[in-house]
Amino acid sequence: EVRVVGIATRTGPAAPEGAATAFLTEDALAELDPAPAEADALAVFAEPGVPAGTVADAIRAALPDSPLTVHTDAGKESGTAGANRAAALDEVATLLAIMALIGCFVSVFVVSGTFAFSIAQRRRELALLRTVGATPAQVTRMVTTEAALLGAAASAAGCLIGVQGSDGITAVLQHYGMAPADMEVPVSVPVLIISFVIGLAVALAGVFAASRRAARVRPAETLRESDTDTRVMTRGRWITGGLFLALAVLLLVQLPRAGDDGAVVISLVLTEILVIAMVAFAPLLVPPLVRVAAWPVAALTRFTGTLAADSARAAVRRTASCAAPILVTVAVAGSLVSMSNATSASAVNDERSHLRAGAVVESGTRIGVPEAGVRELGGLPGVRSAAPVGVTSGFLVGYNALIPSDVGAVDPGRLADSFELKAADGDLADLRGDTVAVSRTLSGQAGWKTGDEVSLRLSDTTALKLRVVAVLDASAGLPGALLPRDTLLKADPGLAAGRVYLALDEGADAARVAGGADAVAREYGAAAFDRESWLERSAADSEREGRILVLVLLGMALLYTGIAIANTLVMAAEQRASGVLLLRRLGATGGQVLRSVLCETLTVVVVGGILGIAAAGVTVLGMSRALDGAGGASFPVPWAEMGGVLGGCLLIAMIASLIPTVLQLRSTRTPRPAAVVPPPGPGLPTAPQDVEPSVHSRS
């Protein structure tokens, strides 16, 4: 026992959450730990006016062959904290990589669709160039050069926005606890160059198919007057749609065999493949969907709704191009939310299926529950055994990579009272000495098999040589790598139990035992829960983390698709300008024209939403089948989330259609009817007549 003589106030940076420091005299420390003292760290103070870096360089020069490391400023937070920070940064890097993959898919998809729509709008212009002698190769080079110039300008602007916006993304990640509080994003010239090149490559990849289509424009198309699209289903669309549809069917068949983790990865790819297939077959899907989507509008608004439906059906290419970004937005959002729900449901179902403990104690700090607290909890009435689980972070040394993972310190005997764990290979009862048991997921990632001699590094870089004795069929909410408690405590003596699982006597009241355990746990900064309350809490925490992850992943993608929706509909409004003028000449009022345009926009959004929900629905169905085969976990269909995303798309689309149409109406006045002039009499000159110019529509 020691006597507290004062409370020290920390100066400088705030201490990490849960960290605590106690200062003792050497005599008191010797009484607590008679073993010879070995310093883990040594503080060196520089003389006034001497830079810390100079002192650090002098120490390194004096100890050239020593394994000791010298840190200054922020680097002083070394050891476990530094390793935990490295693990957190590794998770951030993985998250950003997934964001980049989703963003790359959305970018190529939207850019290619925009260029294709632009080429369709400029067919008469391109046909005119062919008429005056331009060769197909020259047309291709012209379109590609335009894309390169636009891509270069947009990439440069994107690099500038990225430099300024990186702090915002970092702040969001830090706010939700997904990045270290001291994480900074330095400006790297090589990274900016790579980003610029990738942006330019995305533009060129997106224009490839459109440039080939532009080269096939015939000179005779300069005389085309009709706004009705013909032969929109080209050979390329049939081939592309067929290939991606076949690939989607293949992945859908493989989903039930992929397991929980594999199903999530395959589902994300499946959604993107289905989106591409649907866009390729859009000319076949759009007309019947327009009839379905426009029927309620036509029934309610009569003339304007019917006119909007006919316009959307006639201009299939325009309708498909406008619906494409809505399709990808709803599909990606629905599939990501579904995958988050599925992952959470799978984890909770895994723990529910294997947890036998009647109560669980969880520490509210990083200090954990000490051994004395574990013994006190194990001695409570109704408690058969208390199984402490200490958790630290580490890295599994695989074939060619370090796999970050939580590492747990457990007592196999007591753990068997609280969990029903089955080993896919080996036996958990052999977990003693320098051994390790890993989950099947980690076994596959690291390439570890039962009987292998492996290496594991703890968060403070301590290396352990271990033998794999079991590959567990399920993790059951436990760390992916389990070591005997005695073995891990030798390497990390300060590790305490973060959780204590209480196995109850037969007939014991779980709620009453949890209440008694909570009274004990609060003395150590912990809290106790009965089994059902613990599972509900785990489900809520898992769902919250999943929502945060989806928010971060979807943020940039939805921002980009929102811009694409607005851009495509503004382009469509330009193509619709001649139709607006014709309606005004036929006597339609400005309000009728606006209602017709808004009805057509609503129809387009509904068509895109139906296709997006269908793509996400196939993914949800596949994941549901996979989880049913892997353990029966069920998850809700994200109707509210997809409805919210679709509502946002509708709002953006309405604004993007309304503003150009209002400007077009302001720039056109209702023309006067043509003057009726009597035929000229004998000897009178022919009077000039007011002849209205012919109205041409652009294809």
XYZ file of C-alpha atoms in Angstrom:
699
model
C 0.000 0.000 0.000
C 1.144 3.556 -0.691
C -0.063 6.909 0.570
C -1.132 9.624 -1.890
C 0.707 12.841 -1.016
C -0.338 15.022 -3.937
C -1.931 15.282 -7.357
C 0.273 16.408 -10.247
C -1.126 18.601 -13.002
C -0.129 17.632 -16.520
C 1.312 20.368 -18.707
C 1.617 20.273 -22.464
C -0.447 17.945 -24.672
C -3.410 16.190 -23.105
C -2.898 12.623 -21.961
C -4.388 9.838 -24.085
C -7.839 8.698 -23.001
C -7.596 6.248 -20.125
C -3.888 6.868 -19.495
C -2.731 7.290 -15.908
C 0.651 8.013 -14.314
C 1.806 7.474 -10.728
C 5.086 8.873 -9.354
C 6.823 6.890 -6.604
C 10.144 7.088 -4.811
C 12.783 4.496 -5.597
C 12.338 2.908 -2.153
C 8.566 2.556 -2.611
C 9.056 1.131 -6.079
C 11.573 -1.404 -4.738
C 9.023 -2.588 -2.170
C 6.388 -3.078 -4.878
C 8.794 -4.779 -7.310
C 11.934 -6.240 -5.688
C 13.334 -7.242 -9.116
C 16.200 -5.094 -10.459
C 14.755 -2.006 -12.051
C 15.157 -1.582 -15.807
C 14.188 1.737 -17.306
C 11.784 1.620 -20.246
C 12.450 5.252 -21.106
C 14.835 7.993 -20.047
C 13.949 11.691 -20.064
C 16.745 14.060 -21.116
C 16.443 17.812 -20.533
C 18.415 20.218 -22.711
C 20.129 23.252 -21.266
C 18.426 26.603 -21.879
C 18.963 27.736 -25.449
C 20.055 24.324 -26.742
C 17.646 22.857 -29.365
C 16.217 19.454 -28.546
C 17.260 18.189 -31.974
C 20.913 18.977 -31.222
C 20.786 16.950 -28.009
C 19.060 14.075 -29.822
C 21.748 14.036 -32.526
C 24.468 13.979 -29.863
C 22.843 11.002 -28.115
C 22.527 9.090 -31.387
C 26.182 9.794 -32.179
C 27.256 8.615 -28.721
C 25.281 5.357 -29.017
C 25.657 4.350 -32.679
C 25.238 0.597 -32.110
C 22.510 0.789 -29.478
C 18.962 -0.434 -30.263
C 17.613 2.551 -28.324
C 15.675 5.190 -30.223
C 15.657 8.914 -29.534
C 12.462 10.944 -29.924
C 11.726 14.645 -29.695
C 8.486 16.664 -29.672
C 5.518 14.561 -30.848
C 7.786 11.559 -31.339
C 8.138 11.260 -27.564
C 4.816 9.409 -27.476
C 6.541 6.153 -28.360
C 6.196 2.559 -27.313
C 2.654 1.261 -27.072
C 1.056 4.616 -27.835
C 3.203 5.029 -30.920
C 2.451 1.538 -32.144
C -1.262 2.000 -31.523
C -1.013 5.211 -33.518
C 0.671 3.315 -36.342
C -2.109 0.722 -36.294
C -4.730 3.495 -36.375
C -2.971 5.139 -39.313
C -2.945 1.789 -41.091
C -6.719 1.552 -40.645
C -7.097 5.110 -41.976
C -5.002 4.186 -45.011
C -7.254 1.183 -45.666
C -10.358 3.344 -45.328
C -8.991 5.976 -47.705
C -8.037 3.267 -50.200
C -11.640 2.009 -50.232
C -12.852 5.592 -50.662
C -10.462 6.000 -53.592
C -11.706 2.800 -55.260
C -15.351 3.841 -54.952
C -14.506 7.351 -56.135
C -12.562 5.989 -59.112
C -15.483 3.806 -60.196
C -17.967 6.644 -59.855
C -15.620 9.034 -61.669
C -15.030 6.794 -64.687
C -18.716 5.922 -64.834
C -19.936 9.509 -64.679
C -17.254 10.936 -66.976
C -17.899 8.311 -69.649
C -21.647 8.906 -69.427
C -21.228 12.672 -69.676
C -18.957 12.434 -72.722
C -21.315 9.965 -74.397
C -24.251 12.327 -73.850
C -22.194 15.254 -75.135
C -21.307 13.378 -78.336
C -24.971 12.482 -78.834
C -25.910 16.166 -78.545
C -23.210 17.190 -81.042
C -23.969 14.650 -83.764
C -25.064 17.308 -86.255
C -21.966 19.375 -85.519
C -19.727 16.345 -85.998
C -21.629 15.371 -89.147
C -21.021 18.874 -90.497
C -17.288 18.464 -89.876
C -17.403 15.167 -91.747
C -19.254 16.900 -94.580
C -16.507 19.494 -95.037
C -13.838 16.798 -95.201
C -12.845 15.802 -91.653
C -11.724 12.182 -91.436
C -12.855 9.818 -88.653
C -9.320 9.896 -87.213
C -9.409 13.695 -87.067
C -12.776 13.641 -85.293
C -11.408 11.118 -82.783
C -8.326 13.245 -82.131
C -10.466 16.354 -81.707
C -12.738 14.747 -79.122
C -9.797 13.146 -77.295
C -7.908 16.446 -77.227
C -10.966 18.196 -75.780
C -11.147 15.544 -73.064
C -7.420 15.858 -72.346
C -7.620 19.646 -71.994
C -10.712 19.466 -69.797
C -9.199 16.620 -67.787
C -5.958 18.538 -67.241
C -7.799 21.652 -66.080
C -10.136 19.656 -63.841
C -7.256 17.602 -62.396
C -5.298 20.746 -61.559
C -8.367 22.226 -59.866
C -8.945 18.934 -58.058
C -5.383 18.921 -56.724
C -5.870 22.424 -55.328
C -9.201 21.465 -53.770
C -7.623 18.294 -52.375
C -4.843 20.242 -50.678
C -7.362 22.595 -49.088
C -9.940 19.896 -48.318
C -7.605 17.336 -46.753
C -7.843 19.113 -43.410
C -11.628 18.843 -43.558
C -11.545 15.091 -44.203
C -8.984 14.661 -41.421
C -11.215 16.613 -39.041
C -14.191 14.383 -39.891
C -12.165 11.213 -39.291
C -10.843 12.579 -36.000
C -14.311 13.692 -34.897
C -15.639 10.144 -35.263
C -12.552 8.592 -33.657
C -11.352 6.977 -36.877
C -7.978 8.766 -36.948
C -5.407 9.763 -34.296
C -5.987 13.194 -32.779
C -2.526 14.375 -33.861
C -2.787 13.100 -37.424
C -1.618 15.593 -40.020
C -1.692 15.354 -43.815
C 1.499 16.789 -45.323
C 1.480 18.254 -48.827
C 3.417 15.853 -51.056
C 4.396 16.915 -54.567
C 4.723 13.303 -55.838
C 1.231 12.501 -54.540
C -0.177 15.582 -56.291
C 1.522 14.551 -59.534
C 0.093 11.037 -59.248
C -3.373 12.472 -58.528
C -3.107 14.762 -61.556
C -2.110 11.857 -63.807
C -4.932 9.671 -62.462
C -7.465 12.455 -63.082
C -6.226 12.864 -66.645
C -6.325 9.094 -67.161
C -9.921 8.974 -65.895
C -10.923 11.635 -68.436
C -9.208 9.803 -71.311
C -10.671 6.446 -70.243
C -14.114 7.997 -70.031
C -13.918 9.517 -73.527
C -12.532 6.403 -75.243
C -15.877 4.872 -76.241
C -17.406 8.286 -76.978
C -14.549 9.219 -79.349
C -15.021 6.009 -81.315
C -18.740 6.723 -81.544
C -17.987 10.251 -82.754
C -15.751 8.899 -85.523
C -18.662 6.808 -86.854
C -20.950 9.824 -87.394
C -21.942 9.982 -91.074
C -21.953 13.260 -93.052
C -25.615 12.722 -93.965
C -26.639 13.123 -90.313
C -26.208 16.877 -90.671
C -29.677 16.864 -92.280
C -31.293 15.033 -89.392
C -34.204 16.905 -87.838
C -35.937 14.370 -85.580
C -35.419 14.373 -81.827
C -36.439 10.720 -81.630
C -33.521 8.391 -80.948
C -33.141 5.421 -83.260
C -30.816 2.427 -82.979
C -29.628 3.308 -79.498
C -28.908 -0.358 -78.669
C -25.609 -0.686 -80.507
C -23.468 -3.790 -80.863
C -21.112 -2.466 -78.196
C -23.993 -2.107 -75.728
C -25.120 -5.681 -76.367
C -21.611 -7.059 -75.868
C -20.844 -4.944 -72.785
C -24.208 -5.568 -71.166
C -24.089 -9.290 -71.867
C -20.579 -9.741 -70.473
C -21.246 -7.807 -67.277
C -24.630 -9.467 -66.774
C -23.006 -12.898 -67.081
C -20.293 -11.856 -64.627
C -22.957 -10.603 -62.196
C -24.787 -13.941 -62.373
C -21.506 -15.785 -61.725
C -20.749 -13.669 -58.643
C -24.312 -14.072 -57.396
C -23.948 -17.856 -57.600
C -20.638 -17.712 -55.692
C -21.966 -15.486 -52.886
C -23.444 -18.246 -50.678
C -20.071 -20.041 -50.699
C -17.992 -16.991 -49.819
C -18.714 -16.801 -46.090
C -19.333 -13.621 -44.119
C -16.177 -11.688 -45.009
C -16.019 -12.815 -48.628
C -19.693 -11.989 -49.180
C -19.147 -8.351 -48.210
C -16.290 -7.893 -50.695
C -18.084 -9.709 -53.516
C -21.271 -7.710 -52.885
C -19.495 -4.390 -53.403
C -18.065 -5.590 -56.727
C -21.419 -7.122 -57.694
C -23.202 -3.788 -57.294
C -20.764 -2.001 -59.599
C -21.022 -4.748 -62.218
C -24.829 -4.647 -62.112
C -24.775 -0.864 -62.540
C -22.638 -1.171 -65.680
C -24.907 -3.899 -67.082
C -28.048 -1.842 -66.432
C -26.571 1.245 -68.079
C -25.615 -0.826 -71.129
C -29.173 -2.175 -71.411
C -30.773 1.193 -70.556
C -32.304 1.704 -74.046
C -34.249 -1.535 -73.519
C -35.179 -0.829 -69.900
C -36.041 2.879 -70.098
C -39.186 2.861 -72.347
C -41.238 0.394 -70.250
C -40.028 1.987 -67.014
C -41.007 5.431 -68.318
C -44.538 4.155 -68.931
C -44.725 2.868 -65.365
C -43.140 5.954 -63.787
C -45.098 8.481 -65.843
C -48.522 6.876 -65.478
C -49.430 8.518 -62.125
C -48.105 11.889 -63.300
C -49.998 11.665 -66.591
C -53.188 10.681 -64.767
C -52.960 13.651 -62.383
C -51.758 16.398 -64.705
C -53.334 15.292 -67.979
C -51.679 17.219 -70.826
C -48.368 18.181 -69.192
C -47.826 14.702 -67.749
C -48.628 13.002 -71.050
C -46.321 15.373 -72.906
C -43.517 14.714 -70.400
C -43.930 10.940 -70.724
C -43.883 11.097 -74.525
C -40.790 13.310 -74.471
C -38.946 10.949 -72.115
C -39.851 7.913 -74.239
C -38.870 9.595 -77.512
C -35.490 10.864 -76.279
C -34.282 7.519 -74.924
C -30.615 8.507 -74.952
C -31.311 11.701 -73.031
C -33.477 9.908 -70.482
C -30.914 7.133 -70.006
C -28.053 9.628 -69.633
C -29.959 11.635 -67.022
C -31.014 8.510 -65.124
C -27.493 7.004 -65.063
C -25.993 9.135 -62.238
C -29.175 8.634 -60.204
C -28.890 4.890 -60.771
C -25.286 4.739 -59.557
C -26.025 6.999 -56.566
C -28.934 4.925 -55.273
C -27.257 1.592 -56.050
C -23.928 2.397 -54.368
C -25.634 3.984 -51.350
C -28.044 1.091 -50.919
C -25.381 -1.580 -51.268
C -22.925 0.115 -48.879
C -25.578 0.611 -46.196
C -26.727 -2.983 -46.686
C -23.172 -4.267 -46.362
C -22.724 -2.260 -43.180
C -25.959 -3.675 -41.779
C -24.944 -7.176 -42.838
C -21.502 -6.889 -41.250
C -22.978 -5.621 -37.984
C -25.665 -8.296 -37.967
C -23.108 -11.003 -38.689
C -20.820 -9.884 -35.849
C -23.684 -9.655 -33.354
C -25.101 -13.009 -34.452
C -21.639 -14.545 -34.125
C -21.328 -13.351 -30.535
C -24.916 -14.278 -29.650
C -24.442 -17.814 -30.971
C -21.293 -18.507 -28.950
C -21.609 -16.420 -25.764
C -22.638 -18.524 -22.757
C -21.692 -16.066 -20.004
C -24.633 -14.676 -18.066
C -22.999 -11.295 -17.409
C -20.164 -9.222 -18.871
C -18.023 -6.575 -17.168
C -16.352 -3.996 -19.408
C -13.752 -1.467 -18.329
C -14.534 2.149 -19.141
C -10.843 3.086 -19.386
C -7.699 1.675 -20.941
C -6.409 0.779 -17.486
C -8.684 -2.261 -17.321
C -9.867 -4.397 -14.422
C -6.929 -5.538 -12.237
C -6.455 -9.108 -11.062
C -7.881 -8.232 -7.650
C -11.077 -7.062 -9.313
C -11.285 -10.265 -11.353
C -10.995 -12.355 -8.175
C -13.644 -10.256 -6.451
C -16.017 -10.666 -9.394
C -15.397 -14.407 -9.473
C -16.343 -14.679 -5.791
C -19.789 -13.095 -6.156
C -22.843 -15.241 -5.324
C -24.134 -17.041 -8.410
C -20.858 -16.719 -10.351
C -19.232 -20.023 -11.319
C -16.118 -18.528 -12.931
C -14.767 -15.198 -14.166
C -12.871 -15.219 -17.474
C -10.726 -12.092 -17.944
C -9.753 -11.037 -21.473
C -6.961 -8.502 -21.860
C -6.689 -6.888 -25.273
C -3.732 -5.202 -26.915
C -2.828 -4.543 -30.526
C -0.209 -6.262 -32.615
C 0.809 -7.483 -36.042
C 0.758 -10.987 -37.447
C 3.811 -11.677 -39.598
C 2.370 -13.246 -42.737
C 3.987 -14.441 -45.940
C 4.779 -10.990 -47.278
C 2.915 -8.532 -45.075
C 2.157 -7.506 -41.502
C -1.527 -7.988 -40.682
C -2.766 -5.696 -37.882
C -4.997 -7.401 -35.342
C -6.204 -7.237 -31.775
C -4.398 -9.716 -29.536
C -6.176 -11.200 -26.528
C -4.830 -12.685 -23.301
C -7.134 -15.508 -22.155
C -7.305 -18.464 -19.806
C -8.589 -21.342 -22.002
C -10.113 -23.205 -19.066
C -12.177 -20.311 -17.767
C -12.943 -19.088 -21.297
C -14.625 -22.415 -22.081
C -17.171 -21.717 -19.314
C -18.203 -18.426 -20.948
C -17.950 -19.281 -24.662
C -18.813 -22.204 -26.863
C -15.886 -22.015 -29.283
C -15.344 -24.611 -31.981
C -12.020 -25.052 -33.718
C -12.038 -25.590 -37.462
C -8.604 -27.141 -36.995
C -6.632 -28.004 -33.854
C -7.822 -27.750 -30.254
C -8.209 -24.642 -28.087
C -7.379 -26.746 -25.015
C -3.761 -26.874 -26.241
C -3.440 -23.098 -25.774
C -0.640 -22.969 -23.195
C 2.934 -21.784 -23.241
C 4.214 -20.106 -26.392
C 1.154 -20.856 -28.510
C -1.569 -18.936 -30.303
C -5.097 -19.569 -31.588
C -6.375 -17.453 -34.478
C -9.680 -16.899 -36.206
C -10.260 -18.449 -39.604
C -10.221 -14.998 -41.210
C -6.792 -14.123 -39.821
C -5.535 -17.598 -40.655
C -6.397 -17.017 -44.294
C -4.916 -13.515 -44.361
C -1.612 -14.491 -42.751
C -1.384 -17.969 -44.242
C -1.102 -19.574 -40.804
C -2.055 -23.217 -40.309
C -2.215 -25.425 -37.246
C 1.269 -26.543 -36.250
C 3.066 -23.621 -37.935
C 5.823 -21.787 -36.090
C 4.929 -18.121 -36.518
C 5.950 -14.648 -35.422
C 3.730 -12.041 -33.792
C 4.770 -8.515 -32.865
C 2.992 -6.648 -30.108
C 2.202 -2.958 -30.283
C 5.459 -2.078 -28.510
C 7.356 -4.064 -31.211
C 8.035 -7.004 -28.853
C 8.511 -10.088 -31.046
C 6.992 -13.417 -29.985
C 7.746 -16.809 -31.505
C 4.609 -18.927 -31.240
C 3.081 -22.161 -32.468
C -0.446 -22.207 -33.911
C -2.532 -24.738 -31.976
C -6.030 -23.905 -33.222
C -7.875 -22.121 -36.005
C -11.233 -21.010 -34.603
C -14.371 -21.313 -36.676
C -15.753 -18.028 -35.263
C -14.349 -15.082 -33.327
C -17.466 -14.638 -31.120
C -16.587 -11.019 -30.365
C -13.120 -11.941 -29.095
C -9.810 -10.697 -30.544
C -8.673 -12.438 -33.714
C -5.488 -13.768 -32.067
C -5.655 -15.412 -28.624
C -2.592 -16.083 -26.454
C -2.353 -17.740 -23.024
C -2.724 -15.086 -20.361
C 0.594 -15.956 -18.680
C 2.491 -15.757 -21.975
C 1.152 -12.350 -22.933
C 1.597 -10.928 -19.430
C 5.295 -11.810 -19.565
C 5.657 -9.648 -22.659
C 3.274 -6.936 -21.432
C 3.165 -6.996 -17.594
C 0.895 -3.968 -17.393
C -1.891 -5.530 -19.443
C -5.146 -5.778 -17.486
C -8.501 -7.249 -18.423
C -10.618 -5.015 -20.619
C -13.546 -7.394 -20.213
C -14.478 -10.056 -17.697
C -17.033 -12.699 -18.721
C -18.986 -14.193 -15.817
C -20.270 -17.762 -16.155
C -23.216 -18.246 -13.791
C -24.352 -21.143 -11.676
C -27.341 -23.034 -12.959
C -30.545 -21.243 -11.970
C -28.790 -17.995 -11.032
C -30.661 -14.768 -11.779
C -28.579 -13.006 -14.458
C -30.036 -9.574 -13.717
C -29.336 -9.876 -9.969
C -25.790 -11.136 -10.561
C -25.174 -8.315 -13.045
C -26.372 -5.807 -10.444
C -23.955 -7.151 -7.846
C -21.139 -7.263 -10.390
C -21.831 -3.672 -11.375
C -21.364 -2.511 -7.788
C -17.934 -4.177 -7.734
C -17.030 -3.072 -11.257
C -17.654 0.603 -10.531
C -14.849 0.540 -7.982
C -12.487 -0.144 -10.904
C -14.020 2.233 -13.443
C -15.994 -0.531 -15.164
C -19.637 -1.457 -15.691
C -21.515 -4.777 -15.716
C -24.305 -5.946 -18.035
C -26.436 -9.040 -18.157
C -26.178 -11.129 -21.329
C -29.104 -9.624 -23.228
C -28.207 -6.047 -22.304
C -24.631 -6.688 -23.400
C -25.705 -8.082 -26.768
C -28.061 -5.140 -27.343
C -25.241 -2.752 -26.478
C -22.860 -4.550 -28.838
C -25.430 -4.368 -31.623
C -25.958 -0.631 -31.074
C -22.207 0.052 -31.018
C -21.638 -2.031 -34.132
C -24.469 -0.284 -35.959
C -23.166 3.146 -34.954
C -19.655 2.339 -36.154
C -21.084 0.992 -39.396
C -23.103 4.164 -39.981
C -20.037 6.316 -39.423
C -18.047 4.175 -41.841
C -20.760 4.409 -44.500
C -21.001 8.169 -44.004
C -17.271 8.572 -44.575
C -17.184 6.205 -47.554
C -20.238 7.667 -49.255
C -19.513 11.331 -48.613
C -17.179 12.009 -51.521
C -18.965 9.634 -53.914
C -22.381 11.226 -53.278
C -20.927 14.704 -53.664
C -19.518 13.758 -57.060
C -22.677 12.026 -58.269
C -24.719 15.023 -57.099
C -22.596 17.272 -59.305
C -23.006 14.774 -62.160
C -26.811 14.767 -61.790
C -26.936 18.555 -61.957
C -24.503 18.706 -64.877
C -26.343 16.083 -66.945
C -29.737 17.702 -66.432
C -28.385 21.138 -67.346
C -27.053 19.591 -70.569
C -30.464 18.006 -71.147
C -32.125 21.387 -70.611
C -29.990 22.831 -73.395
C -31.122 20.053 -75.709
C -34.725 20.697 -74.663
C -34.541 24.415 -75.547
C -36.011 23.974 -79.038
C -38.908 22.006 -77.559
C -39.598 24.801 -75.058
C -39.663 27.329 -77.903
C -42.022 25.133 -79.922
C -44.414 24.780 -76.975
C -44.483 28.542 -76.566
C -45.226 28.977 -80.281
C -48.113 26.550 -79.961
C -49.622 28.683 -77.194
C -48.453 26.936 -74.027
C -48.085 29.191 -71.013
C -44.866 29.463 -69.042
C -46.431 27.555 -66.153
C -47.449 24.690 -68.418
C -43.941 24.469 -69.854
C -42.424 24.419 -66.359
C -44.834 21.726 -65.190
C -44.042 19.624 -68.245
C -40.285 19.893 -67.642
C -40.648 19.096 -63.935
C -42.866 16.098 -64.717
C -40.268 14.789 -67.151
C -37.542 15.316 -64.539
C -39.608 13.461 -61.946
C -40.073 10.606 -64.409
C -36.329 10.418 -65.054
C -35.531 10.369 -61.319
C -38.071 7.609 -60.691
C -36.627 5.542 -63.555
C -33.090 5.954 -62.192
C -34.315 5.154 -58.688
C -36.065 1.964 -59.812
C -32.920 0.747 -61.570
C -30.724 1.692 -58.594
C -33.002 -0.047 -56.097
C -33.061 -3.111 -58.361
C -29.241 -3.242 -58.458
C -28.991 -2.788 -54.690
C -31.820 -5.299 -54.193
C -29.950 -8.026 -56.039
C -26.912 -7.337 -53.843
C -29.028 -7.447 -50.679
C -30.607 -10.726 -51.776
C -27.189 -12.243 -52.427
C -25.823 -11.124 -49.060
C -28.918 -12.416 -47.295
C -28.465 -15.855 -48.854
C -24.768 -15.843 -47.951
C -25.444 -14.945 -44.317
C -28.259 -17.492 -44.061
C -25.805 -20.163 -45.121
C -23.100 -18.877 -42.759
C -25.153 -18.673 -39.596
C -28.576 -17.209 -40.126
C -27.868 -13.532 -39.416
C -30.574 -11.210 -40.715
C -30.324 -7.494 -41.431
C -32.816 -4.792 -42.422
C -33.198 -3.560 -45.995
C -32.157 0.136 -46.021
C -35.408 1.515 -47.449
C -35.151 4.748 -45.469
C -31.558 5.387 -46.543
C -32.250 4.697 -50.217
C -35.396 6.819 -50.020
C -33.419 9.685 -48.496
C -30.740 9.450 -51.192
C -33.414 9.320 -53.901
C -35.114 12.368 -52.376
C -31.808 14.243 -52.468
C -31.365 13.262 -56.121
C -34.880 14.534 -56.869
C -34.160 17.878 -55.202
C -30.913 18.352 -57.144
C -32.581 17.286 -60.393
C -35.537 19.639 -59.943
C -33.270 22.615 -59.282
C -30.978 21.722 -62.198
C -33.964 21.480 -64.561
C -35.950 24.423 -63.220
C -33.278 27.136 -63.414
C -32.312 26.622 -67.109
C -35.965 26.339 -68.122
C -36.862 29.600 -66.355
C -33.975 31.335 -68.113
C -35.112 29.915 -71.453
C -38.658 31.159 -70.861
C -37.389 34.629 -69.994
C -35.338 34.785 -73.175
C -38.306 33.847 -75.376
C -41.482 35.839 -75.822
C -44.708 34.518 -77.201
C -44.369 35.286 -80.937
C -47.007 37.166 -82.862
C -49.118 35.114 -85.234
C -48.133 35.418 -88.868
C -49.825 38.401 -90.537
C -52.549 37.544 -93.025
C -51.872 39.482 -96.245
C -54.417 39.598 -99.092
C -53.206 38.497 -102.474
C -51.748 41.377 -104.475
C -53.992 43.058 -106.958
C -53.173 43.866 -110.518
C -50.259 46.202 -110.754
C -49.490 46.045 -107.023
C -46.169 44.706 -105.765
C -46.107 41.622 -103.647
C -46.286 42.642 -100.006
C -43.712 41.161 -97.665
C -45.033 38.488 -95.308
C -44.025 37.663 -91.754
C -42.804 34.126 -91.993
C -41.946 32.322 -88.814
C -38.605 30.544 -88.984
C -38.740 26.783 -89.071
C -38.214 25.073 -85.763
C -35.428 22.547 -85.735
C -34.812 20.087 -82.973
C -31.406 18.795 -82.089
C -30.896 15.089 -81.772
